[in-house]
Amino acid sequence: MIGNPVPWPEGAKCAVSFTLDMDAESILHLAHPKDAHRLVSAASMLRYGPDVAVPRILETYRHYGIRQTFFVPAWCAERYPYAVEAMVRDGHEVSAHGYMHEHPNELTDDKERYWLERSLSALQAVTGTKPAGWRAPLYNFSHRSAELLLEAGVTYDASLMGDDVPYLLDTPRGSLLELPSHWGMDDWPPFMHSLELDFQMPIQSAARAWETWWEELEAMWDFGGLWVPVWHPFLSGRLARWRVTHAMIGRMLDKGRIWFAPMSEIAAHVRRCMVAGTWSPRLQNATLAHAARL
């Protein structure tokens, strides 16, 4: 069912990267720039991410001996450097996710470039390493984003939903590697409920959410895909939810032939396959300009 599966390392059937977007209160300040300081309860929910959930998540990763990827708005890295430093200390990848979770497709050309450059430099100041990848806040990738990322030296994007395996975004500046996911792998639909952030879904149990995610994993395992959940520490890092995830990681390891890796290592492997001629990606116009002419 996947016509062009990637040859994953050591005979793995699929690649897996748990990606955790540590947004903290950036999304609250973005939604309520004038009175975020008054929304104490909402802020406490979001602070749970760096203060409580991230240490819990890192403990699980240490337990299983896996390294994964966090996407962090640079404002959050500046506000919670101890959480980001703990990620780096344990060998995990920290990639870019805007400065204060601003939406690139709502910005002017100059502002998108400014906030991208500022976010990359500010995140590097905390981690000590230039971010290899980027995820557009709320998936709001713009018609300029691919070219700006290439200009800034970012090696992969993780914002789009156009395939089950990596693919290339074609731009006048060159091609950008896309490591896709989709809303079915996001934890907002099953877990997010906030009046202040205007997202009020019926909250599901962790087991019910994992029914969906496990079905996605089985399909990717059967056909050679890339399984990338898009989760948030303040949601998926809650005690009952992360207890189930901890157990499910063990189940994944028992299943076997799954390559757990940070997104940057997946991107590097894909590029090596392309150079060696063992795999060729699908190429897609970065702006989907052909569709606009229909």
CSV table of N, CA, C and O in Angstrom, one decimal, residues 27-32 35-36 38-46 188 192-200:
chain,number,residue,atom,x,y,z
A,27,ILE,N,1.4,29.6,23.9
A,27,ILE,CA,0.2,29.7,23.2
A,27,ILE,C,-0.9,30.5,23.9
A,27,ILE,O,-1.8,31.1,23.2
A,28,LEU,N,-0.7,30.6,25.2
A,28,LEU,CA,-1.6,31.5,25.9
A,28,LEU,C,-1.3,33.0,25.7
A,28,LEU,O,-2.3,33.8,25.5
A,29,HIS,N,-0.1,33.3,25.7
A,29,HIS,CA,0.3,34.7,25.4
A,29,HIS,C,0.0,35.1,23.9
A,29,HIS,O,-0.4,36.2,23.7
A,30,LEU,N,0.1,34.1,23.0
A,30,LEU,CA,-0.3,34.4,21.6
A,30,LEU,C,-1.8,34.6,21.5
A,30,LEU,O,-2.2,35.6,20.8
A,31,ALA,N,-2.6,33.8,22.2
A,31,ALA,CA,-4.1,34.0,22.1
A,31,ALA,C,-4.6,35.2,22.9
A,31,ALA,O,-5.6,35.8,22.5
A,32,HIS,N,-3.9,35.5,24.0
A,32,HIS,CA,-4.4,36.6,24.9
A,32,HIS,C,-3.2,37.5,25.2
A,32,HIS,O,-2.8,37.6,26.4
A,35,ASP,N,-3.9,40.0,28.3
A,35,ASP,CA,-4.3,39.6,29.7
A,35,ASP,C,-3.9,38.2,30.0
A,35,ASP,O,-4.5,37.6,30.9
A,36,ALA,N,-2.9,37.7,29.4
A,36,ALA,CA,-2.5,36.3,29.7
A,36,ALA,C,-2.1,36.1,31.1
A,36,ALA,O,-2.3,35.1,31.8
A,38,ARG,N,-3.5,37.2,33.6
A,38,ARG,CA,-4.7,37.1,34.5
A,38,ARG,C,-5.2,35.6,34.5
A,38,ARG,O,-6.0,35.2,35.3
A,39,LEU,N,-4.8,34.9,33.5
A,39,LEU,CA,-5.4,33.5,33.2
A,39,LEU,C,-4.5,32.5,34.0
A,39,LEU,O,-3.8,31.7,33.3
A,40,VAL,N,-4.6,32.5,35.3
A,40,VAL,CA,-3.6,31.7,36.1
A,40,VAL,C,-3.9,30.2,36.0
A,40,VAL,O,-2.9,29.4,35.9
A,41,SER,N,-5.1,29.8,35.9
A,41,SER,CA,-5.4,28.4,35.9
A,41,SER,C,-4.9,27.8,34.5
A,41,SER,O,-4.3,26.8,34.5
A,42,ALA,N,-5.2,28.5,33.4
A,42,ALA,CA,-4.7,28.1,32.1
A,42,ALA,C,-3.2,28.0,32.1
A,42,ALA,O,-2.6,27.0,31.6
A,43,ALA,N,-2.6,29.0,32.7
A,43,ALA,CA,-1.1,29.0,32.7
A,43,ALA,C,-0.6,27.8,33.5
A,43,ALA,O,0.4,27.2,33.1
A,44,SER,N,-1.2,27.5,34.6
A,44,SER,CA,-0.8,26.3,35.4
A,44,SER,C,-0.9,25.0,34.6
A,44,SER,O,0.0,24.2,34.7
A,45,MET,N,-1.9,24.9,33.8
A,45,MET,CA,-2.0,23.7,33.0
A,45,MET,C,-0.9,23.6,32.0
A,45,MET,O,-0.3,22.5,31.8
A,46,LEU,N,-0.5,24.7,31.4
A,46,LEU,CA,0.6,24.7,30.4
A,46,LEU,C,1.9,24.6,31.0
A,46,LEU,O,2.8,23.9,30.5
A,188,TRP,N,-4.1,16.7,20.5
A,188,TRP,CA,-5.1,17.7,20.8
A,188,TRP,C,-6.5,17.2,20.7
A,188,TRP,O,-7.4,17.4,21.5
A,192,MET,N,-7.3,17.7,24.4
A,192,MET,CA,-7.3,19.1,24.7
A,192,MET,C,-8.7,19.7,25.0
A,192,MET,O,-9.6,19.5,24.3
A,193,HIS,N,-8.8,20.4,26.1
A,193,HIS,CA,-10.0,21.0,26.5
A,193,HIS,C,-9.6,22.3,27.3
A,193,HIS,O,-9.1,22.2,28.4
A,194,SER,N,-9.9,23.5,26.7
A,194,SER,CA,-9.5,24.7,27.3
A,194,SER,C,-10.4,25.8,26.8
A,194,SER,O,-10.4,26.1,25.6
A,195,LEU,N,-11.1,26.5,27.7
A,195,LEU,CA,-12.0,27.6,27.4
A,195,LEU,C,-11.1,28.8,26.8
A,195,LEU,O,-11.4,29.4,25.9
A,196,GLU,N,-10.0,29.0,27.5
A,196,GLU,CA,-9.1,30.1,27.2
A,196,GLU,C,-8.5,30.0,25.8
A,196,GLU,O,-8.2,30.9,25.1
A,197,LEU,N,-8.3,28.7,25.4
A,197,LEU,CA,-7.6,28.5,24.1
A,197,LEU,C,-8.6,28.0,23.0
A,197,LEU,O,-8.3,27.6,21.9
A,198,ASP,N,-9.9,28.1,23.4
A,198,ASP,CA,-11.0,27.9,22.4
A,198,ASP,C,-10.9,26.5,21.7
A,198,ASP,O,-11.1,26.4,20.5
A,199,PHE,N,-10.6,25.5,22.5
A,199,PHE,CA,-10.6,24.1,22.0
A,199,PHE,C,-11.2,23.2,23.0
A,199,PHE,O,-10.6,23.0,24.1
A,200,GLN,N,-12.4,22.8,22.8
A,200,GLN,CA,-13.1,22.0,23.8
A,200,GLN,C,-13.6,20.7,23.2
A,200,GLN,O,-14.8,20.5,22.9
